XYZ file of C-alpha atoms in Angstrom:
207
model
C -0.064 0.435 -0.227
C 0.489 3.859 -0.600
C 1.380 6.077 1.836
C -1.650 8.128 0.918
C -3.894 4.612 0.869
C -2.540 4.435 4.609
C -3.537 7.871 5.350
C -0.276 8.588 5.941
C 2.187 11.419 4.258
C 5.665 10.760 3.494
C 7.406 12.741 5.947
C 9.233 15.778 4.651
C 12.763 16.386 3.221
C 15.157 18.148 5.945
C 17.315 20.471 4.014
C 20.204 19.926 6.939
C 19.416 16.523 6.982
C 21.106 14.836 10.156
C 24.612 13.233 9.146
C 24.908 9.110 9.018
C 27.181 7.708 11.130
C 30.137 6.729 8.994
C 30.852 3.064 7.875
C 34.171 1.179 7.134
C 33.883 -1.313 3.856
C 35.663 -4.130 4.140
C 35.199 -7.031 1.583
C 36.020 -10.513 1.109
C 35.060 -12.439 -2.451
C 31.170 -11.433 -2.803
C 30.333 -10.429 0.858
C 31.161 -6.866 1.927
C 30.811 -6.830 6.161
C 29.983 -2.786 7.282
C 31.843 -1.493 10.586
C 30.512 0.989 12.229
C 32.280 3.654 13.916
C 30.900 4.548 16.889
C 29.904 2.976 20.475
C 28.699 -0.137 18.700
C 31.664 -1.297 16.989
C 32.750 -3.740 19.588
C 29.254 -5.602 20.060
C 28.896 -5.498 15.947
C 32.270 -6.645 15.217
C 32.245 -9.631 17.726
C 29.218 -10.577 17.127
C 29.687 -10.955 13.615
C 33.086 -12.672 13.756
C 30.999 -15.669 16.199
C 28.803 -16.171 13.234
C 31.413 -16.239 10.391
C 32.395 -18.949 12.378
C 29.638 -21.129 13.214
C 29.662 -20.490 9.333
C 32.790 -22.667 9.045
C 34.255 -19.200 7.106
C 37.180 -19.126 8.853
C 39.212 -16.752 6.438
C 36.780 -14.325 6.876
C 36.493 -14.161 10.748
C 40.165 -13.971 10.825
C 40.345 -11.039 8.414
C 37.754 -9.576 10.484
C 39.687 -9.928 13.545
C 42.140 -8.047 12.287
C 40.504 -5.165 11.966
C 39.125 -5.668 14.816
C 42.517 -5.999 16.795
C 44.347 -2.890 16.508
C 41.196 -1.176 18.180
C 40.511 -3.837 20.845
C 44.485 -3.235 21.901
C 43.457 0.400 22.711
C 39.995 -0.296 24.143
C 40.011 -4.169 25.162
C 36.825 -4.865 23.453
C 37.088 -8.350 22.854
C 35.510 -11.087 25.241
C 35.959 -15.036 25.559
C 33.229 -15.679 23.267
C 35.105 -14.133 20.762
C 38.419 -15.225 21.370
C 37.241 -18.844 21.712
C 35.677 -18.291 17.815
C 38.935 -17.008 16.795
C 40.382 -19.492 18.763
C 37.881 -22.142 16.865
C 39.201 -20.720 13.201
C 42.809 -20.777 13.897
C 42.144 -24.620 14.459
C 40.067 -24.906 11.048
C 42.456 -22.968 9.233
C 45.750 -24.538 11.230
C 47.121 -20.827 11.086
C 50.437 -20.037 12.862
C 49.920 -16.339 11.722
C 46.554 -16.161 13.254
C 47.582 -18.469 16.521
C 50.410 -15.100 16.542
C 48.014 -12.591 16.123
C 45.765 -14.273 18.872
C 47.950 -14.270 21.669
C 49.556 -11.097 20.920
C 46.120 -9.198 21.201
C 45.596 -11.316 24.245
C 48.692 -9.963 26.063
C 48.442 -6.434 24.658
C 44.743 -6.429 26.225
C 46.088 -7.657 29.126
C 43.029 -10.582 28.658
C 43.324 -13.266 31.631
C 41.696 -16.152 29.866
C 40.402 -18.641 32.364
C 40.272 -22.644 32.715
C 38.252 -23.726 29.850
C 39.958 -20.625 27.295
C 43.220 -21.802 28.706
C 42.510 -25.133 27.117
C 41.187 -23.593 24.213
C 44.419 -21.815 23.534
C 46.700 -25.068 24.514
C 44.581 -26.708 21.803
C 45.370 -24.200 19.525
C 48.914 -24.333 19.898
C 48.836 -27.866 19.329
C 46.333 -28.651 16.565
C 48.661 -26.260 14.431
C 51.738 -28.410 15.142
C 53.153 -25.844 17.439
C 54.688 -27.886 20.198
C 57.415 -25.612 21.416
C 55.024 -22.790 21.927
C 52.690 -25.282 23.420
C 54.616 -26.444 25.842
C 55.620 -23.797 27.432
C 52.128 -22.214 27.482
C 51.302 -25.635 29.635
C 54.301 -25.096 32.126
C 53.078 -21.179 32.323
C 49.167 -22.311 33.071
C 48.536 -21.450 36.782
C 46.119 -24.290 36.453
C 45.712 -27.573 34.640
C 43.268 -30.198 34.977
C 42.939 -33.747 32.730
C 42.094 -31.926 29.742
C 45.720 -29.796 30.087
C 46.975 -32.946 30.410
C 45.403 -34.836 28.081
C 46.014 -32.066 24.805
C 49.740 -32.116 25.774
C 50.483 -35.168 25.827
C 48.226 -36.452 23.184
C 50.918 -33.945 20.950
C 53.499 -34.758 21.801
C 52.408 -38.344 20.936
C 50.793 -36.795 17.306
C 54.434 -35.610 17.109
C 56.176 -38.335 18.247
C 57.751 -37.456 20.989
C 57.117 -40.602 23.052
C 59.923 -40.469 25.551
C 58.267 -36.791 26.643
C 55.306 -38.261 26.262
C 56.047 -41.219 28.961
C 57.703 -38.583 31.283
C 54.769 -36.104 31.600
C 52.506 -38.990 31.635
C 54.163 -40.660 34.964
C 54.201 -36.662 36.030
C 50.261 -36.657 35.703
C 49.762 -39.384 37.130
C 50.755 -38.826 40.820
C 47.596 -36.069 40.704
C 44.992 -37.971 38.258
C 45.372 -41.326 38.894
C 42.263 -42.368 37.204
C 43.590 -41.216 34.287
C 40.877 -42.953 32.406
C 40.299 -45.454 28.718
C 41.609 -42.296 26.595
C 44.785 -41.264 28.014
C 45.868 -45.006 27.742
C 44.930 -45.597 24.846
C 47.871 -42.489 23.684
C 50.055 -43.793 25.923
C 49.643 -47.578 23.895
C 50.859 -45.500 21.033
C 53.466 -43.888 22.621
C 54.470 -47.319 23.877
C 54.383 -49.152 20.332
C 56.645 -46.129 18.698
C 59.286 -46.371 21.510
C 59.140 -50.220 20.136
C 59.821 -50.769 23.803
C 58.778 -53.941 26.152
C 59.107 -52.245 29.776
C 56.828 -48.984 28.592
C 53.716 -51.339 27.893
C 54.519 -53.231 31.510
C 54.619 -50.524 33.389
C 50.688 -49.403 31.605
C 49.619 -52.352 32.327
C 50.476 -52.503 35.975
C 49.046 -48.938 36.057
C 45.683 -49.819 34.331
């Protein structure tokens, strides 16, 4: 229906219209993201990053994160859910560059991850093959739970560092004697990789 049919008159045009907020446009392929340069910047762009990750559009999410990164360092805009989304994107792409940017942003903003996000960061390093950095991150963790231990041990087994995997396993066993079947499955792989009988016997005695 037209305005006339609805009994409404069109709003008269103003001679000096109120200027609209400025927008920055970034394009990726056929898609465009409009970023408002105002108070809604934080929630809008963080929400878009999380949505892109849910859609498995990891490249676009990381590119958008780079736009947000500079402002985040100044204003500490990112929250745990957005960091978690970016971590997932890095894992999906196995992006070493992305991993380094995420950590740099966290350190620069003074962001302190909780236990869950700390484990996610550890997983990100392991999945991206950054085992030296993963080990340092693991050693520096203020709290480590069974998930943390399984992640670093699994990464060592996957990378072929079987002796170090066993060393950490026995350290973990002192704190978590009820490690579970998943941990033993990893250590059986490590034992097979070493091609030695004695580690297998030690595992059998602990099971």
